CSV table of C-alpha atoms and ligand atoms in Angstrom, one decimal:
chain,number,residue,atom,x,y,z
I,10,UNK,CA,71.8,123.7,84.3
I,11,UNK,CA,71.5,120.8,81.6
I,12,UNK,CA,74.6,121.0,79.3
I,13,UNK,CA,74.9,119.4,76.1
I,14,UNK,CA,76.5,116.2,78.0
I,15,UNK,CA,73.5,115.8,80.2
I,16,UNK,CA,71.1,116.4,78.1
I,17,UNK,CA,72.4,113.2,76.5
I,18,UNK,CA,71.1,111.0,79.7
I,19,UNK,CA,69.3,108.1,79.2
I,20,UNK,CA,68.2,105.7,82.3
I,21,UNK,CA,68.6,102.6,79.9
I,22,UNK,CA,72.6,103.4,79.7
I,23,UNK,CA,73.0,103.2,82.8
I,24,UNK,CA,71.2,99.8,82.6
I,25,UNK,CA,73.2,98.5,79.8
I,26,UNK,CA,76.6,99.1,81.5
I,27,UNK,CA,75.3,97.0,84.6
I,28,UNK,CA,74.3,94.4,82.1
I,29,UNK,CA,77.5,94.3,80.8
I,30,UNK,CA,79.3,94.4,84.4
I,31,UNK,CA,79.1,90.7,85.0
I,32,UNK,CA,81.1,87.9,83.7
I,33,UNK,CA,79.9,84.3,82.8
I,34,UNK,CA,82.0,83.6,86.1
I,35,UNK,CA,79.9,86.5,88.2
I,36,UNK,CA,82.7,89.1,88.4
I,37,UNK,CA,82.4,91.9,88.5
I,38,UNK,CA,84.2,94.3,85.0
I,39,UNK,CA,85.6,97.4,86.1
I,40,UNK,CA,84.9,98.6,83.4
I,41,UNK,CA,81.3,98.6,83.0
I,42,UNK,CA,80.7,99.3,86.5
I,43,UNK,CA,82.8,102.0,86.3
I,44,UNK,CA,80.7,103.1,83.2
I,45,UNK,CA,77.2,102.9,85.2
I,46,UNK,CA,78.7,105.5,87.6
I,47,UNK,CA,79.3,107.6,84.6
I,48,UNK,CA,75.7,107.7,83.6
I,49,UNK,CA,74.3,108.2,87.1
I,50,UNK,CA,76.6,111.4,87.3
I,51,UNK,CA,75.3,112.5,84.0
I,52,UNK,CA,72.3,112.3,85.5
I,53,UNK,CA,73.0,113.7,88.5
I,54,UNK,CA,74.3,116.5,87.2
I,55,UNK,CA,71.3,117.3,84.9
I,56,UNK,CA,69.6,118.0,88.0
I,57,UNK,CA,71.2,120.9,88.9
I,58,UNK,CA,74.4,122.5,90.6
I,59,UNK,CA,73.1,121.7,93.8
I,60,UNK,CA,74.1,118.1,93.5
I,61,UNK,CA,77.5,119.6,92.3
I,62,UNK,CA,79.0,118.7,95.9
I,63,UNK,CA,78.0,114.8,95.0
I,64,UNK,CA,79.1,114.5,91.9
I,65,UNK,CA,81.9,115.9,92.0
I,66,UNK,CA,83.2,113.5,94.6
I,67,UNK,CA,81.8,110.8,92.7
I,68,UNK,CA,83.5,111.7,89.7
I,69,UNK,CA,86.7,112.1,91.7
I,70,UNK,CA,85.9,108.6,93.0
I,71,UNK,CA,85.7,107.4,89.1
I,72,UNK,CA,88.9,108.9,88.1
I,73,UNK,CA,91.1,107.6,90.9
I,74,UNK,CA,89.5,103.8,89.7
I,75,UNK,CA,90.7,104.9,85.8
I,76,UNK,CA,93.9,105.6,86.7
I,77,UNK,CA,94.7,102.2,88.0
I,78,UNK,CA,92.9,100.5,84.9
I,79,UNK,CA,95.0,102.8,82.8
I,80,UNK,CA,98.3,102.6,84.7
I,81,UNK,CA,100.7,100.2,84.3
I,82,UNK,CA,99.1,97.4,86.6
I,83,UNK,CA,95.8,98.1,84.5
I,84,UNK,CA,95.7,94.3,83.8
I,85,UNK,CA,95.0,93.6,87.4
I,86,UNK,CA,92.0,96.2,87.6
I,87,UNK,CA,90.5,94.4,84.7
I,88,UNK,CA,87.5,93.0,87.7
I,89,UNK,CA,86.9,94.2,91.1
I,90,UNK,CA,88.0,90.5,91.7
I,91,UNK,CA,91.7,90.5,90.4
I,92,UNK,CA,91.9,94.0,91.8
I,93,UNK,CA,91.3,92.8,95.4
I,94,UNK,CA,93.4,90.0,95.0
I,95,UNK,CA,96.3,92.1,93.4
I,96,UNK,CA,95.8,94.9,95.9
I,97,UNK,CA,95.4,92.3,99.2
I,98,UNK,CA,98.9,90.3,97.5
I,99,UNK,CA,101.3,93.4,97.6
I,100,UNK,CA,99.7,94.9,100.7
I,101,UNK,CA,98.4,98.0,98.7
I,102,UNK,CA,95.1,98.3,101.0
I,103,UNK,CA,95.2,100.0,104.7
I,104,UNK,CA,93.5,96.7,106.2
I,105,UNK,CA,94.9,97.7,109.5
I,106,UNK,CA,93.6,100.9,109.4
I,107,UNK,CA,97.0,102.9,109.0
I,108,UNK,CA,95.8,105.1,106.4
I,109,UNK,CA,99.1,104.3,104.0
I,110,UNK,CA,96.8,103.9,101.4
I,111,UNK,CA,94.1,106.3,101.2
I,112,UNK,CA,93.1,106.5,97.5
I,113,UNK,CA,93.7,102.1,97.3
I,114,UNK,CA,91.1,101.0,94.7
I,115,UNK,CA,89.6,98.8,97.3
I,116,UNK,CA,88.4,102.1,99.4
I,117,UNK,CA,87.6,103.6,96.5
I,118,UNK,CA,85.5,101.3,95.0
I,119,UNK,CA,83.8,100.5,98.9
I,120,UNK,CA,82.4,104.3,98.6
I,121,UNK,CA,80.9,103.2,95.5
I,122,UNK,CA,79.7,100.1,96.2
I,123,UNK,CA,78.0,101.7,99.8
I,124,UNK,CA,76.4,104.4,97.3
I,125,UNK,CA,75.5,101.6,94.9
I,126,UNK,CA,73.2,99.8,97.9
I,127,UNK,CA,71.3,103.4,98.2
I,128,UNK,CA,70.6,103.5,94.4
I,129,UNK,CA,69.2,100.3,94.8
I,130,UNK,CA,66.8,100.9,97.9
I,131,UNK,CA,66.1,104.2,96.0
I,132,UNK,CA,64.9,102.9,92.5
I,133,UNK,CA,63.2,100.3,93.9
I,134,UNK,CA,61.1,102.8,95.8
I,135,UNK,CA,60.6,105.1,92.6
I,136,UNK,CA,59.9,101.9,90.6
I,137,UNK,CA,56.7,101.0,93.2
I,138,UNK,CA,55.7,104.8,94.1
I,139,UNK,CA,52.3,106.4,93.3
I,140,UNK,CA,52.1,109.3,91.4
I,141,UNK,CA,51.9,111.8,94.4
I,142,UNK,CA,54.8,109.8,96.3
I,143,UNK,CA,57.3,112.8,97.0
I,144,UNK,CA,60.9,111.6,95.2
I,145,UNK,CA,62.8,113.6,98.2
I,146,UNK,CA,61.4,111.0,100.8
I,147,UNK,CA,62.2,108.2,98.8
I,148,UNK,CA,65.4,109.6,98.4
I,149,UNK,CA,66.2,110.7,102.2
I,150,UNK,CA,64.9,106.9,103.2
I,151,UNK,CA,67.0,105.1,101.0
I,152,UNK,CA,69.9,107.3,102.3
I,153,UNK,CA,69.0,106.6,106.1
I,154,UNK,CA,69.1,103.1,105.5
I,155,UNK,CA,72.5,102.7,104.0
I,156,UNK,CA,75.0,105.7,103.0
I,157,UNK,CA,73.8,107.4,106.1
I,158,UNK,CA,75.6,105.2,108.4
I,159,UNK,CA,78.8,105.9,106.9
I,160,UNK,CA,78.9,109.8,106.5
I,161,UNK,CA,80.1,112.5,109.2
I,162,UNK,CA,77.0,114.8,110.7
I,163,UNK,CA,78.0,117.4,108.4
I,164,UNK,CA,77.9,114.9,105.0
I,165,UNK,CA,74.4,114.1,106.0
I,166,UNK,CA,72.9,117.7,107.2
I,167,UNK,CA,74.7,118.6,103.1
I,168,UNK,CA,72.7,115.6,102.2
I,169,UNK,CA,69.5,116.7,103.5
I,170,UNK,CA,69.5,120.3,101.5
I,171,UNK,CA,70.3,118.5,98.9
I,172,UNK,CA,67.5,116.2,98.9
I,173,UNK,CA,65.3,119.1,99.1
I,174,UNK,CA,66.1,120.2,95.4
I,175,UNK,CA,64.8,116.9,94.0
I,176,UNK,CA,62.3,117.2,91.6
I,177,UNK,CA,59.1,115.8,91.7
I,178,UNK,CA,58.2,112.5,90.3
I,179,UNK,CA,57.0,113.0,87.1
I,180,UNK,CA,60.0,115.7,86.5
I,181,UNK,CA,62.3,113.2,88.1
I,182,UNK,CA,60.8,110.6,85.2
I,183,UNK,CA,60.6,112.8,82.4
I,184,UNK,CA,65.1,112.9,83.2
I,185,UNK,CA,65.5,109.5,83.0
I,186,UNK,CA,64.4,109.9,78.9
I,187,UNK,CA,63.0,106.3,78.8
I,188,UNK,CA,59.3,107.0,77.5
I,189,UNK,CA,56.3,107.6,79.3
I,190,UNK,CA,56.1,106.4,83.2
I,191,UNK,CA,55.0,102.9,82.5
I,192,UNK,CA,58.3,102.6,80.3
I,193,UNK,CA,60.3,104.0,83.3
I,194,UNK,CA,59.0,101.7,85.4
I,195,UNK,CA,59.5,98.5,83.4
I,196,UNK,CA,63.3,99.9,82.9
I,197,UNK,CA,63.6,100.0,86.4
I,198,UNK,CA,62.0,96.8,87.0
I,199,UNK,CA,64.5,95.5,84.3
I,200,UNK,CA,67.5,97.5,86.0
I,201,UNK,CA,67.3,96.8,89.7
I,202,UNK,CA,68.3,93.0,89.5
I,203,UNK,CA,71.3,93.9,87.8
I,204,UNK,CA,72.2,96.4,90.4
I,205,UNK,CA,71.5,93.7,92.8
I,206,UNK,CA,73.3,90.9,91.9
I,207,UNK,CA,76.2,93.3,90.7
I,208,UNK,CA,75.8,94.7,94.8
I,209,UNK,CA,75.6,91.3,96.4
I,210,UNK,CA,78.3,90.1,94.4
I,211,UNK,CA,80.7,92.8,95.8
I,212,UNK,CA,79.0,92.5,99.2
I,213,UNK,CA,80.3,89.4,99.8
I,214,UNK,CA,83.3,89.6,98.5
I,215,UNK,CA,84.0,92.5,100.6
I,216,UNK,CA,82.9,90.0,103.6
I,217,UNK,CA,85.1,87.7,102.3
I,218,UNK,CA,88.0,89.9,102.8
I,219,UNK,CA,86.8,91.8,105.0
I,220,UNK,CA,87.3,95.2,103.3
I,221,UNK,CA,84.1,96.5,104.9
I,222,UNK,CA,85.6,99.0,107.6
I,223,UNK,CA,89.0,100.6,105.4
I,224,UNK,CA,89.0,104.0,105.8
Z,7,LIG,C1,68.6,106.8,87.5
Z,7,LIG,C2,68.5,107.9,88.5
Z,7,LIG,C3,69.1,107.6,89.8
Z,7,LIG,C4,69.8,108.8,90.4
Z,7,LIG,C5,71.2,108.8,90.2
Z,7,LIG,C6,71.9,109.7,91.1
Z,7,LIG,C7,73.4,109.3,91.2
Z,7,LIG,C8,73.9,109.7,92.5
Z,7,LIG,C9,75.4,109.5,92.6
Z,7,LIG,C10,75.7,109.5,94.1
Z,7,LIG,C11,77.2,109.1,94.3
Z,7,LIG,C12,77.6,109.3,95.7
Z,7,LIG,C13,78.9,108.8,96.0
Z,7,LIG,C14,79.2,109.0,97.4
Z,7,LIG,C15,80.4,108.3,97.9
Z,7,LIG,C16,80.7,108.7,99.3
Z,7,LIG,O1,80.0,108.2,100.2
Z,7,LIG,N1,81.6,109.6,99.6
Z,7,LIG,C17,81.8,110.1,100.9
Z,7,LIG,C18,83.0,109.4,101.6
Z,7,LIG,O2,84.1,109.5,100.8
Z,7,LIG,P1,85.6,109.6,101.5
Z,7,LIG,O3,86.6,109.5,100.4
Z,7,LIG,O4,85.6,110.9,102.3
Z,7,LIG,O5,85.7,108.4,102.5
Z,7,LIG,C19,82.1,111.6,100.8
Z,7,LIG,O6,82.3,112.2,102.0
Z,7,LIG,C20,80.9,112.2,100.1
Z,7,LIG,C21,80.6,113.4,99.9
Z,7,LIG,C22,79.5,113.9,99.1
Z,7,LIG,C23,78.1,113.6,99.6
Z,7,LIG,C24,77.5,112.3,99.3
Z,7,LIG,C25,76.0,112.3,99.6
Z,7,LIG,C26,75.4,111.1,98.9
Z,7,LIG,C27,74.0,111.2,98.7
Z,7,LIG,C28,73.5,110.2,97.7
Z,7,LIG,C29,72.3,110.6,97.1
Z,7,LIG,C30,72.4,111.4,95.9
Z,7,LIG,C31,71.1,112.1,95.6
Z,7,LIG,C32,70.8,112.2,94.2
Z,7,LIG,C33,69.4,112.6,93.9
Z,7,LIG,C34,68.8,112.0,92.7
């Protein structure tokens, strides 16, 4: 189960990437964001192989956004701003739904950015739960009211198992290897505006272009 990597987790690096993820300006750094999404799957995958079917397309997700910051247009990928804007200016994103490009980094990132608005309605929940609050239905409510919308029957039935294997709260705590619960809670009270603002920014920017419905 927990390999050396995981083991490593710790809730507040995820928090300091998101902290990084904004410029003075409010855009969004590739980088960093790119970098929460790391820790989340080392957390992820501390929790078991059952979650192996997420993160793996997660990580696949992460990859396909590294290549383009490592590849020879890297300087446009620098924020998910410039990257719209480059992709949008040399027609690089199926806006027409033609499925030309189907790894762009605009759809890439949207995936992301959808599963990004789940984390949020789901650490807000663990941040205000009571000790006998059950993690899996904090979890399966968050995903009803966002990702859900957006996944095949099949994706969500997977989903659902998955959810299952959870652990309970205090477990679930004990993985984010913050301190005791109060700690976790203050971490997550200190997290969840980041991931906020770092969502809405993207949210409307998306809007702005409307990039909502690529495929
Ligand atoms: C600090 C602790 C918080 C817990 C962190 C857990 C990190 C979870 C990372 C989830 C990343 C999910 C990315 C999903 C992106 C997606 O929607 N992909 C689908 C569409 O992609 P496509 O390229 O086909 O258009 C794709 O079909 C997804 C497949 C995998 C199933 C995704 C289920 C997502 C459930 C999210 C909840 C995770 C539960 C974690 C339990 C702690």
């Amino acid at each position: 189960m927990a390999g050396s990597e995981s083991q490593k987790f710790t809730l507040q690096e995820v928090l300091d990437s998101f902290k990084l993820c904004l410029s003075p300006h409010k855009d969004v750094y590739l980088e960093h964001y790119v970098s929460g999404w790391r820790g989340l799957v080392k957390f992820l995958n501390s929790l078991g192989s059952i979650f192996g079917f997420i993160s793996k397309d997660a990580v696949s997700k992460i990859q396909i956004l590294v290549n383009f910051m490592k590849g020879e247009s890297g300087s446009e990928y620098v924020t998910v701003q410039s990257m719209v804007k480059y992709e949008l200016n040399n027609q690089l994103v199926d806006v027409d739904k033609k499925g030309i490009y189907p790894e762009s980094g605009c759809r890439t990132l949207l995936r992301l950015h959808r599963a990004l608005r789940w984390l949020e309605l789901f650490l807000d929940r663990l941040r205000t739960s009571g000790e006998n609050d059950k993690t899996s239905v904090m979890c399966r409510e968050a995903y009803n009211e966002s990702l859900a919308n957006h996944h095949p029957f099949m994706i969500r039935k997977a989903a659902g198992m998955a959810f299952l294997a959870i652990p309970g709260r205090a477990a679930f705590f004990d993985v984010m290897n913050v301190g005791p619960p109060e700690r976790v809670v203050a971490v997550l009270g200190e997290a969840l505006p980041l991931i906020s603002e770092v969502y809405q920014i993207t949210e409307e920017l998306y809007t702005k272009h409307n990039l909502h419905d690529l495929p």
